[in-house]
Structure formats: C-alpha cells, structure tokens
XYZ file of C-alpha atoms in Angstrom:
81
model
C -47.025 -37.391 -55.428
C -49.524 -40.226 -54.707
C -46.972 -42.379 -53.370
C -46.056 -39.550 -51.030
C -49.598 -38.792 -49.943
C -50.817 -42.760 -49.696
C -47.761 -44.929 -49.279
C -48.287 -48.568 -50.337
C -48.053 -51.131 -47.334
C -46.960 -54.080 -49.643
C -43.193 -54.755 -49.384
C -41.387 -54.193 -52.680
C -38.715 -56.021 -54.058
C -35.931 -54.379 -56.280
C -35.624 -57.561 -58.451
C -38.516 -59.718 -59.357
C -37.878 -63.179 -57.512
C -39.331 -64.893 -60.816
C -36.994 -63.133 -63.032
C -34.426 -65.668 -65.018
C -31.429 -63.688 -64.162
C -32.298 -63.742 -60.477
C -32.656 -67.505 -60.436
C -29.615 -68.102 -62.882
C -27.468 -66.104 -60.441
C -28.678 -67.480 -57.196
C -28.417 -71.097 -58.636
C -24.809 -70.379 -59.589
C -23.875 -69.199 -55.865
C -22.808 -71.253 -52.776
C -23.772 -70.515 -49.074
C -20.354 -71.968 -48.107
C -17.851 -70.628 -50.684
C -17.433 -67.047 -51.779
C -16.724 -66.435 -55.570
C -15.845 -62.822 -57.210
C -18.286 -61.583 -59.897
C -16.348 -62.709 -62.663
C -16.511 -66.496 -61.504
C -20.239 -66.051 -60.762
C -20.461 -64.778 -64.279
C -18.853 -67.718 -65.778
C -21.025 -70.074 -63.597
C -24.329 -68.519 -64.382
C -23.485 -67.817 -68.073
C -24.595 -63.992 -67.502
C -22.514 -60.870 -68.417
C -20.149 -59.539 -65.761
C -21.591 -56.345 -65.701
C -25.056 -57.721 -65.127
C -23.906 -60.086 -62.333
C -22.253 -56.986 -60.545
C -25.452 -54.829 -60.918
C -27.581 -57.746 -59.823
C -25.233 -58.608 -56.775
C -25.626 -55.168 -55.480
C -29.545 -55.290 -55.431
C -29.358 -58.660 -53.783
C -27.298 -57.468 -51.322
C -29.542 -54.621 -50.231
C -32.347 -57.380 -50.092
C -30.254 -59.377 -47.769
C -30.216 -62.672 -50.308
C -26.336 -62.376 -50.719
C -23.358 -61.164 -48.721
C -19.860 -59.795 -49.708
C -16.683 -61.008 -48.075
C -13.154 -60.343 -48.581
C -12.937 -63.452 -50.609
C -16.114 -62.704 -52.819
C -19.789 -63.005 -52.716
C -21.948 -65.910 -51.382
C -25.552 -66.921 -50.897
C -26.814 -65.955 -47.518
C -27.920 -69.312 -45.846
C -31.870 -69.656 -45.206
C -32.752 -68.442 -41.827
C -29.390 -66.297 -41.329
C -29.728 -62.775 -39.995
C -28.104 -59.619 -41.017
C -26.229 -57.716 -38.536
C-alpha cells in the first residue's frame, strides 16, 4: 500500500540493463535487419522462450521494435510513435 500512498519518482526498468541476458540479446540484434525470435535465440545463445519474454519487455521500454519481418534494435535517438 505504501507505493500507492507515496509513489517513487525514480523511473523503473522492467529489466536490469546490467543483466547478462539483456546485453546478450541486444548485442545479437541489428538496428537495420529484423530477425525472428528463433534466429535471435540462435545468435544470442539463449533459449527461444527467454528471448520471446525479454523481447516483450524491451519493446515496452522502447529498446526494440517489432515489424512484419521480425525484431530489430531501435536506433539510438529514434523516437517512438
């Protein structure tokens, strides 16, 4: 209940940017070419289910974007919307 009474003013991240999984997945991605989750799992060495879960979180944070071709890293400075 305390968070409802006195919300934090600090922005929160759904995934720690220092986590190894975060780093591995973003390193495996391109800002030019979109790949599907299975290809990103192969490139990152992560389980496909973990990649799919992390992609959803990263999309909510604005770090990646989904297209008809697959997922790609959002170019730095690129705005959503």
